[in-house]
Tab-separated table of C-alpha atoms in Angstrom:
chain	number	residue	atom	x	y	z
A	1	MET	CA	3.206	2.155	-12.163
A	2	ASP	CA	-0.301	2.950	-11.101
A	3	PRO	CA	-1.367	4.241	-14.902
A	4	ILE	CA	0.359	0.533	-16.330
A	5	PHE	CA	-1.489	-1.662	-13.578
A	6	GLY	CA	-4.514	0.544	-13.972
A	7	TYR	CA	-4.694	-0.253	-17.988
A	8	PHE	CA	-4.308	-4.433	-17.388
A	9	VAL	CA	-6.592	-4.367	-14.638
A	10	ASN	CA	-9.187	-1.953	-16.432
A	11	LYS	CA	-8.337	-4.801	-19.803
A	12	SER	CA	-8.788	-7.768	-17.858
A	13	ARG	CA	-11.989	-6.495	-15.691
A	14	LYS	CA	-11.447	-8.081	-12.317
A	15	VAL	CA	-9.451	-6.548	-9.736
A	16	LYS	CA	-9.539	-9.681	-7.170
A	17	PRO	CA	-6.987	-11.560	-9.027
A	18	TRP	CA	-4.845	-8.885	-9.323
A	19	MET	CA	-4.844	-8.558	-5.500
A	20	ALA	CA	-4.865	-11.908	-4.290
A	21	ALA	CA	-1.556	-12.490	-7.072
A	22	SER	CA	0.198	-9.105	-5.716
A	23	CYS	CA	-0.101	-8.861	-2.080
A	24	PHE	CA	2.195	-12.514	-1.715
A	25	VAL	CA	4.589	-11.029	-3.684
A	26	ALA	CA	4.693	-7.367	-1.784
A	27	SER	CA	5.027	-9.115	1.246
A	28	VAL	CA	8.136	-10.921	0.519
A	29	PHE	CA	9.849	-8.069	-0.825
A	30	TYR	CA	9.055	-5.859	2.188
A	31	PHE	CA	10.323	-8.523	4.326
A	32	PHE	CA	13.654	-8.344	2.044
A	33	LEU	CA	13.914	-4.538	2.534
A	34	TRP	CA	14.636	-5.452	6.155
A	35	PHE	CA	17.105	-8.271	5.460
A	36	VAL	CA	21.066	-7.330	4.943
A	37	PRO	CA	22.676	-9.291	2.562
A	38	PRO	CA	25.950	-10.716	4.958
A	39	ASP	CA	28.663	-10.381	1.948
A	40	PHE	CA	27.615	-7.811	0.054
A	41	ASP	CA	29.840	-4.662	-0.117
A	42	VAL	CA	28.378	-0.854	-0.313
A	43	GLU	CA	27.751	-1.091	-3.541
A	44	GLY	CA	26.515	-4.226	-3.821
A	45	ARG	CA	23.722	-3.389	-0.902
A	46	PHE	CA	22.697	-0.146	-2.702
A	47	ALA	CA	22.342	-2.345	-5.685
A	48	TYR	CA	20.218	-5.075	-3.600
A	49	TYR	CA	18.162	-2.307	-2.302
A	50	LEU	CA	17.158	-0.384	-5.441
A	51	VAL	CA	15.961	-3.679	-6.947
A	52	ILE	CA	14.012	-4.893	-3.986
A	53	TYR	CA	12.776	-1.343	-3.487
A	54	CYS	CA	11.702	-0.894	-7.083
A	55	CYS	CA	9.990	-4.529	-7.005
A	56	PHE	CA	8.231	-4.079	-3.566
A	57	GLN	CA	6.858	-0.349	-5.240
A	58	ALA	CA	5.819	-1.894	-8.580
A	59	MET	CA	4.018	-4.978	-6.147
A	60	VAL	CA	2.334	-2.257	-3.801
A	61	ALA	CA	1.001	-0.483	-7.205
A	62	ALA	CA	-0.287	-3.797	-8.328
A	63	VAL	CA	-2.193	-4.282	-5.018
A	64	TYR	CA	-3.357	-0.581	-4.469
A	65	VAL	CA	-4.631	-0.018	-8.034
A	66	PRO	CA	-7.189	-3.261	-7.991
A	67	TYR	CA	-7.870	-2.352	-4.045
A	68	THR	CA	-8.986	1.045	-5.023
A	69	SER	CA	-10.635	0.344	-8.077
A	70	LEU	CA	-12.701	-2.009	-6.013
A	71	THR	CA	-14.435	0.486	-4.663
A	72	MET	CA	-16.495	1.482	-8.173
A	73	ARG	CA	-17.615	-2.331	-8.486
A	74	LEU	CA	-19.163	-3.035	-5.149
A	75	SER	CA	-22.318	-0.997	-6.214
A	76	SER	CA	-23.879	1.036	-8.589
A	77	ASP	CA	-25.214	3.359	-6.094
A	78	ASP	CA	-23.357	6.589	-5.615
A	79	LYS	CA	-23.880	7.257	-2.331
A	80	GLN	CA	-22.891	3.761	-1.202
A	81	ARG	CA	-19.577	4.138	-3.340
A	82	THR	CA	-18.917	7.447	-1.536
A	83	SER	CA	-19.616	5.954	1.766
A	84	ALA	CA	-17.335	2.883	1.288
A	85	THR	CA	-14.583	4.961	0.198
A	86	ALA	CA	-14.684	7.544	3.242
A	87	PHE	CA	-14.850	3.930	5.286
A	88	ARG	CA	-11.597	2.878	3.269
A	89	THR	CA	-9.986	6.149	3.748
A	90	ALA	CA	-10.530	5.999	7.189
A	91	GLY	CA	-8.895	2.296	7.685
A	92	GLU	CA	-6.031	3.537	5.592
A	93	LEU	CA	-5.596	6.322	8.103
A	94	VAL	CA	-5.722	3.933	11.070
A	95	GLY	CA	-3.446	1.324	9.275
A	96	LEU	CA	-0.794	4.184	8.408
A	97	ILE	CA	-0.734	5.384	12.401
A	98	ILE	CA	-0.291	1.778	13.530
A	99	GLY	CA	2.292	0.833	10.479
A	100	SER	CA	4.158	4.065	11.304
A	101	SER	CA	4.395	3.495	15.092
A	102	ALA	CA	4.404	-0.290	15.752
A	103	PRO	CA	7.606	-1.802	13.831
A	104	GLY	CA	9.749	0.991	16.047
A	105	GLN	CA	8.396	-0.125	19.339
A	106	ILE	CA	8.997	-3.663	18.226
A	107	ILE	CA	12.538	-2.809	17.735
A	108	VAL	CA	12.831	-0.905	21.028
A	109	ALA	CA	11.371	-3.777	22.772
A	110	PHE	CA	14.548	-5.824	21.512
A	111	GLY	CA	17.027	-3.141	22.594
A	112	GLY	CA	17.233	-0.986	19.388
A	113	THR	CA	16.809	2.692	19.742
A	114	SER	CA	15.163	5.221	16.694
A	115	SER	CA	18.922	5.713	15.201
A	116	GLU	CA	20.666	2.463	15.935
A	117	GLY	CA	22.132	1.016	12.781
A	118	CYS	CA	20.947	4.312	10.877
A	119	SER	CA	24.449	5.792	11.269
A	120	GLY	CA	28.227	4.959	11.087
A	121	SER	CA	29.028	6.568	14.799
A	122	ARG	CA	27.039	3.561	16.485
A	123	GLY	CA	28.469	0.754	14.174
A	124	GLU	CA	26.651	-2.476	13.386
A	125	PRO	CA	23.210	-3.497	15.830
A	126	SER	CA	23.805	-5.977	18.061
A	127	GLU	CA	21.825	-9.549	16.804
A	128	THR	CA	19.441	-9.018	19.297
A	129	VAL	CA	18.338	-5.838	17.467
A	130	LYS	CA	18.934	-7.616	14.155
A	131	ASN	CA	16.119	-10.021	15.412
A	132	GLY	CA	13.639	-7.265	16.368
A	133	TYR	CA	13.985	-5.623	12.984
A	134	MET	CA	13.385	-8.796	11.302
A	135	ILE	CA	10.099	-9.514	13.425
A	136	ALA	CA	8.876	-6.433	12.797
A	137	ALA	CA	9.337	-6.897	8.902
A	138	GLY	CA	7.769	-10.259	9.017
A	139	ILE	CA	4.655	-8.805	11.220
A	140	ALA	CA	4.192	-6.043	8.471
A	141	SER	CA	4.669	-8.712	5.982
A	142	PHE	CA	1.923	-10.709	7.431
A	143	PHE	CA	-0.038	-7.983	7.480
A	144	TYR	CA	0.183	-7.548	4.086
A	145	ILE	CA	-1.347	-10.669	2.857
A	146	LEU	CA	-3.946	-10.412	5.979
A	147	CYS	CA	-5.528	-7.054	5.214
A	148	PRO	CA	-6.243	-7.796	1.306
A	149	THR	CA	-7.605	-11.621	2.328
A	150	ILE	CA	-10.039	-9.528	4.436
A	151	VAL	CA	-11.060	-7.413	1.432
A	152	LEU	CA	-11.004	-10.104	-0.969
A	153	LEU	CA	-13.477	-12.456	1.086
A	154	GLY	CA	-15.506	-9.936	2.566
A	155	THR	CA	-16.645	-8.265	-0.832
A	156	LYS	CA	-18.252	-9.390	-3.625
A	157	GLU	CA	-16.699	-7.813	-7.049
A	158	ARG	CA	-19.628	-7.294	-9.536
A	159	TYR	CA	-19.204	-7.057	-13.358
A	160	VAL	CA	-18.687	-3.567	-14.562
A	161	ASN	CA	-20.145	-2.769	-18.045
A	162	THR	CA	-17.214	-1.115	-20.009
A	163	SER	CA	-19.246	-0.761	-23.070
A	164	HIS	CA	-21.305	1.749	-22.049
A	165	GLU	CA	-20.636	5.743	-22.218
A	166	HIS	CA	-18.587	7.426	-19.704
A	167	PRO	CA	-19.235	10.399	-18.396
A	168	SER	CA	-16.339	13.091	-19.167
A	169	PHE	CA	-13.373	13.371	-16.756
A	170	PHE	CA	-14.190	16.751	-15.342
A	171	SER	CA	-17.814	16.088	-14.618
A	172	GLU	CA	-16.472	13.193	-12.900
A	173	MET	CA	-14.243	15.395	-10.892
A	174	LYS	CA	-16.957	18.009	-10.355
A	175	THR	CA	-18.830	14.826	-8.451
A	176	VAL	CA	-15.966	13.898	-6.335
A	177	PHE	CA	-15.333	17.683	-5.227
A	178	LYS	CA	-19.094	17.942	-4.176
A	179	GLN	CA	-18.872	14.792	-1.644
A	180	GLY	CA	-18.042	16.890	1.878
A	181	ILE	CA	-17.049	13.848	3.854
A	182	TYR	CA	-14.442	12.274	0.866
A	183	LEU	CA	-12.598	16.086	0.840
A	184	ARG	CA	-12.188	15.916	4.654
A	185	LEU	CA	-10.958	12.376	4.704
A	186	LEU	CA	-9.156	13.346	2.064
A	187	GLY	CA	-7.312	16.309	3.598
A	188	ALA	CA	-6.605	14.504	6.847
A	189	TYR	CA	-4.938	11.453	4.735
A	190	VAL	CA	-3.006	13.948	2.713
A	191	PHE	CA	-1.729	16.162	5.909
A	192	PHE	CA	-1.165	13.277	8.166
A	193	THR	CA	1.148	11.447	5.362
A	194	LEU	CA	3.136	14.858	4.882
A	195	GLY	CA	3.526	14.665	8.534
A	196	VAL	CA	4.889	11.475	8.597
A	197	GLN	CA	7.260	12.142	5.905
A	198	VAL	CA	8.549	15.043	7.410
A	199	ASN	CA	8.915	13.718	10.328
A	200	SER	CA	10.756	10.734	9.307
A	201	LEU	CA	13.075	13.282	7.732
């Protein structure tokens, strides 16, 4: 989905409208990822979650592609853009840590456990635990709106002239890999994400 949204964002030459529209839709789809349709059989639930998850991932791409593109539109100075990218990556790491741990803590506060409701051996979770899941989903959905709104209000998008000749892809990649702080943050982000994914298995 990223190349598709990247194409449309580049054609429109504006990133903020994409972020503003997509963050609300993404938050709705995220909330419904945690909603269990009451009268669906197993096949119906599978189809429901497949559609909702695909729509959610599409909307995440519609938020994230313009969000990362915004860095290039904040300044024409390479050092300032590199610094903005470093701060953005550090913020994403902090958000990933909080986002990975906070929902579980909310669910535990409502009497749930890390495995309740995930396997058939324990049966259906209680109504209190279900409420914990919905509250955690509601809070996360709120942050899906809050964080992009802070970016939208706290930054100024400048016009990017796409008519001039661009440097080659390889020269741009060479410039990126010369930025030490960016490489360190990128490495930390990759290894932390891998750690979270392996721990989730």
